[in-house]
Amino acid sequence: AQSVAQPEDQVNVAEGNPLTVKCTYSVSGNPYLFWYVQYPNRGLQFLLKYITGDNLVKGSYGFEAEFNKSQTSFHLKKPSALVSDSALYFCALQTGANNLFFGTGTRLTVIP
Amino acid sequence: KAGVTQTPRYLIKTRGQQVTLSCSPISGHRSVSWYQQTPGQGLQFLFEYFSETQRNKGNFPGRFSGRQFSNSRSEMNVSTLELGDSALYLCASYPGTGRFNEQFFGPGTRLTVL
C-alpha cells in the first residue's frame, strides 16, 4: 500500500526567510512524487515532480524539492518566502495507474 | 488555451437527491480524473476516464458514477446524497498518454448537502 504524510498542518515563516514544507512517503517500488499548491477558491496548481534522476528538483515560482530515498522524504523548499506564497500545499504520490494519492496538506503562512 | 472548467461552481442539495457535475478538460486532453476534497478526508481519487472509458476507480460507493463523452467532457453523478457528500469536487485533465504527467485542475464544484 502507498501513503503520503505531511506532518505539519501549519507552517509559518517570515517574508524573506527560507521555507520548508515536509513530506514523507511509503510505497513499494519506485516513488513518483509531486507537489501541488492550492490558493483560496482555486483548483490545484502543479509545482514540480520527481520521477527519476537528480535528487534536487526545480519547479515553478522558485520552488524546489529534495528527494531523499533513505529517509523516504520529498521536502518542498524555497530560499526566500514571499507573502504571495501563502497557500495550501499538497504532496502527492502517483501510482502506475495515473491517480494521485495526496497528503493531508500543509497551510503555509508567510508573515510580512 | 482555456483551462479546465467546472460547472456549476456551487450547488446546494438535500439528502436523498441526486446531482450531476460537469467538467470540460483542456482542449486536446483526453483524460479526466475526479477528486473529492473534504476537511476530514482530504483529497481522494474518485475515478479517471480516458477516451470515454473508465480507466481507474477509487474506493467510493456505487452512488458515485461518471461518464465521458466523445469530446472528452466528463460528468460525475452522485445519487441518494448523504450529508457526508458535502465537499469540493475537483476534476483534472491531462493529455492521457504517457506517464507521470502533471494534471491540470479545475476550480472545483462546491457541493453542500443539507
Coordinates of C-alpha atoms in Angstrom, one line a residue:
Chain A
A1 CA 0.0 0.0 0.0
Q2 CA 1.1 3.5 -0.6
S3 CA 0.8 6.6 1.6
V4 CA 1.9 10.2 1.9
A5 CA 2.4 12.1 5.1
Q6 CA 2.7 15.8 5.7
P7 CA 3.5 16.0 9.4
E8 CA 2.8 19.7 9.8
D9 CA -0.7 21.1 9.3
Q10 CA 0.6 24.7 9.5
V11 CA 3.9 26.3 8.8
N12 CA 4.6 30.0 9.5
V13 CA 7.6 31.8 8.1
A14 CA 8.7 35.4 7.9
E15 CA 8.9 37.0 4.5
G16 CA 12.4 36.7 3.1
N17 CA 13.3 33.7 5.2
P18 CA 13.7 30.2 3.7
L19 CA 10.8 27.9 3.9
T20 CA 10.4 24.1 4.1
V21 CA 7.3 22.1 3.8
K22 CA 7.8 18.5 4.8
C23 CA 6.6 15.3 3.1
T24 CA 7.3 11.6 3.6
Y25 CA 6.1 8.7 1.6
S26 CA 5.7 5.0 1.7
V27 CA 5.5 2.9 -1.4
S28 CA 6.6 -0.5 -2.6
G29 CA 8.5 0.2 -5.8
N30 CA 9.7 3.4 -7.2
P31 CA 8.2 6.6 -5.9
Y32 CA 6.8 9.2 -8.3
L33 CA 6.2 12.3 -6.3
F34 CA 4.5 15.7 -6.9
W35 CA 3.9 19.0 -5.2
Y36 CA 0.7 21.0 -5.9
V37 CA -0.4 24.3 -4.4
Q38 CA -4.0 25.4 -3.8
Y39 CA -4.9 29.0 -3.5
P40 CA -8.3 30.0 -2.0
N41 CA -11.3 29.2 -4.2
R42 CA -8.9 27.8 -6.8
G43 CA -8.0 24.3 -8.0
L44 CA -4.6 22.8 -7.5
Q45 CA -1.7 24.0 -9.5
F46 CA 1.3 21.8 -10.3
L47 CA 4.7 23.0 -8.8
L48 CA 7.1 20.2 -9.5
K49 CA 7.7 16.5 -9.7
Y50 CA 10.3 13.8 -9.1
I51 CA 10.3 10.8 -11.4
T52 CA 13.9 9.8 -11.6
G53 CA 17.3 11.4 -11.9
D54 CA 18.7 14.3 -9.8
N55 CA 17.5 14.4 -6.2
L56 CA 17.1 18.2 -6.3
V57 CA 14.1 19.1 -8.5
K58 CA 13.4 22.7 -9.5
G59 CA 9.9 23.9 -10.2
S60 CA 7.6 26.8 -10.7
Y61 CA 7.7 30.2 -8.8
G62 CA 11.2 29.5 -7.4
F63 CA 10.3 26.3 -5.5
E64 CA 12.5 23.2 -5.4
A65 CA 12.2 19.9 -3.7
E66 CA 14.8 17.4 -2.4
F67 CA 14.2 13.7 -2.9
N68 CA 15.8 11.6 -0.2
K69 CA 15.4 7.9 -0.8
S70 CA 16.9 6.7 2.5
Q71 CA 14.7 9.0 4.5
T72 CA 11.7 8.5 2.2
S73 CA 11.2 12.2 2.1
F74 CA 10.4 14.8 -0.5
H75 CA 10.5 18.2 1.2
L76 CA 9.5 21.4 -0.6
K77 CA 11.8 24.3 -0.2
K78 CA 12.2 27.9 -1.3
P79 CA 15.2 30.1 -0.4
S80 CA 13.2 33.3 0.2
A81 CA 9.5 33.3 1.0
L82 CA 7.0 35.8 -0.4
V83 CA 3.7 36.8 1.2
S84 CA 2.1 35.6 -2.1
D85 CA 3.4 32.0 -1.3
S86 CA 0.8 31.7 1.4
A87 CA -1.4 28.9 0.4
L88 CA -2.2 25.2 1.0
Y89 CA 0.5 22.8 -0.2
F90 CA -0.1 19.2 -1.1
C91 CA 2.4 16.4 -1.6
A92 CA 1.2 13.6 -3.8
L93 CA 2.3 10.1 -4.9
Q94 CA 1.4 8.9 -8.3
T95 CA 0.9 5.2 -9.0
G96 CA 1.4 3.5 -12.3
A97 CA -2.4 3.9 -12.7
N98 CA -2.1 7.6 -13.0
N99 CA -4.1 8.5 -10.0
L100 CA -2.7 10.7 -7.2
F101 CA -2.5 9.9 -3.5
F102 CA -2.4 13.1 -1.7
G103 CA -1.1 14.1 1.7
T104 CA -3.4 16.0 4.1
G105 CA -1.9 19.3 3.1
T106 CA 0.2 22.0 4.9
R107 CA -1.1 25.5 5.2
L108 CA 1.8 27.9 4.7
T109 CA 1.5 31.4 6.0
V110 CA 4.2 33.9 5.1
I111 CA 4.2 36.8 7.6
P112 CA 5.1 40.2 6.3
Chain B
K1 CA -5.5 27.6 -24.1
A2 CA -8.5 27.8 -21.8
G3 CA -8.1 25.9 -18.6
V4 CA -10.2 23.2 -17.1
T5 CA -13.8 24.4 -16.4
Q6 CA -16.3 23.0 -14.0
T7 CA -20.0 23.8 -13.7
P8 CA -21.7 24.7 -11.6
R9 CA -19.3 26.2 -9.1
Y10 CA -21.7 25.9 -6.2
L11 CA -24.6 23.6 -5.5
I12 CA -26.9 23.1 -2.6
K13 CA -28.9 19.9 -2.4
T14 CA -30.9 18.0 0.2
R15 CA -30.3 14.4 1.4
G16 CA -31.7 11.8 -0.9
Q17 CA -31.4 13.9 -4.1
Q18 CA -29.0 13.3 -6.9
V19 CA -26.6 15.7 -8.5
T20 CA -24.6 15.9 -11.7
L21 CA -21.4 17.8 -12.0
S22 CA -19.7 18.7 -15.3
C23 CA -16.1 19.1 -16.3
S24 CA -14.6 20.4 -19.6
P25 CA -10.9 19.5 -19.9
I26 CA -8.2 21.5 -21.7
S27 CA -8.6 21.2 -25.4
G28 CA -6.7 18.1 -26.6
H29 CA -6.7 16.4 -23.2
R30 CA -8.3 13.0 -23.3
S31 CA -8.0 12.0 -19.7
V32 CA -10.3 13.4 -16.9
S33 CA -9.9 12.5 -13.3
W34 CA -12.3 13.4 -10.4
Y35 CA -11.3 14.0 -6.8
Q36 CA -13.2 14.7 -3.7
Q37 CA -11.8 17.2 -1.2
T38 CA -13.1 17.4 2.4
P39 CA -11.6 18.8 5.6
G40 CA -11.8 15.3 7.3
Q41 CA -10.6 13.0 4.5
G42 CA -8.5 15.4 2.4
L43 CA -8.2 14.8 -1.3
Q44 CA -9.4 11.4 -2.5
F45 CA -9.4 10.0 -6.0
L46 CA -12.8 9.1 -7.4
F47 CA -12.2 7.8 -10.9
E48 CA -10.4 8.5 -14.2
Y49 CA -11.9 8.5 -17.7
F50 CA -9.9 8.2 -20.9
S51 CA -11.4 8.1 -24.4
E52 CA -14.9 7.5 -22.9
T53 CA -13.8 4.6 -20.8
Q54 CA -13.3 4.4 -17.1
R55 CA -9.7 3.6 -16.7
N56 CA -9.3 3.7 -12.9
K57 CA -11.5 3.8 -9.9
G58 CA -11.0 4.8 -6.3
N59 CA -12.7 3.4 -3.2
F60 CA -16.1 5.1 -3.3
P61 CA -19.5 3.5 -3.2
G62 CA -21.5 2.9 -6.3
R63 CA -23.6 6.0 -5.7
F64 CA -20.7 7.8 -7.3
S65 CA -20.5 7.4 -11.0
G66 CA -19.2 9.2 -14.0
R67 CA -19.0 9.2 -17.8
Q68 CA -17.1 10.8 -20.5
F69 CA -18.3 12.0 -23.9
S70 CA -16.6 11.8 -27.3
N71 CA -15.5 15.5 -26.9
S72 CA -13.7 14.4 -23.6
R73 CA -16.1 16.4 -21.4
S74 CA -17.0 14.4 -18.3
E75 CA -19.8 14.3 -15.9
M76 CA -19.9 13.0 -12.4
N77 CA -23.2 11.8 -10.8
V78 CA -23.9 11.2 -7.1
S79 CA -27.2 9.6 -6.3
T80 CA -29.0 9.4 -3.0
L81 CA -27.0 12.2 -1.5
E82 CA -25.8 12.0 2.1
L83 CA -24.6 14.7 4.4
G84 CA -21.1 13.4 4.1
D85 CA -21.0 14.0 0.4
S86 CA -20.6 17.7 1.1
A87 CA -17.3 18.5 -0.4
L88 CA -15.3 20.3 -3.1
Y89 CA -15.3 18.2 -6.2
L90 CA -12.3 18.7 -8.4
C91 CA -11.6 17.5 -11.9
A92 CA -8.3 17.3 -13.5
S93 CA -7.2 16.7 -17.1
Y94 CA -4.0 15.8 -18.9
P95 CA -3.3 14.5 -22.4
G96 CA -3.8 10.9 -21.3
T97 CA -0.9 9.3 -22.9
G98 CA 2.5 8.9 -21.3
R99 CA 3.0 8.5 -17.6
F100 CA 3.6 10.8 -14.6
N101 CA 2.4 13.9 -16.3
E102 CA 1.2 16.9 -14.4
Q103 CA -2.5 17.2 -14.1
F104 CA -4.4 20.4 -14.7
F105 CA -7.1 21.1 -12.1
G106 CA -10.3 23.0 -12.5
P107 CA -11.6 25.4 -9.8
G108 CA -14.0 22.8 -8.4
T109 CA -17.7 22.5 -7.6
R110 CA -18.6 23.0 -4.0
L111 CA -21.5 20.8 -3.1
T112 CA -23.4 21.3 0.1
V113 CA -25.9 18.7 1.2
L114 CA -28.5 19.8 3.7

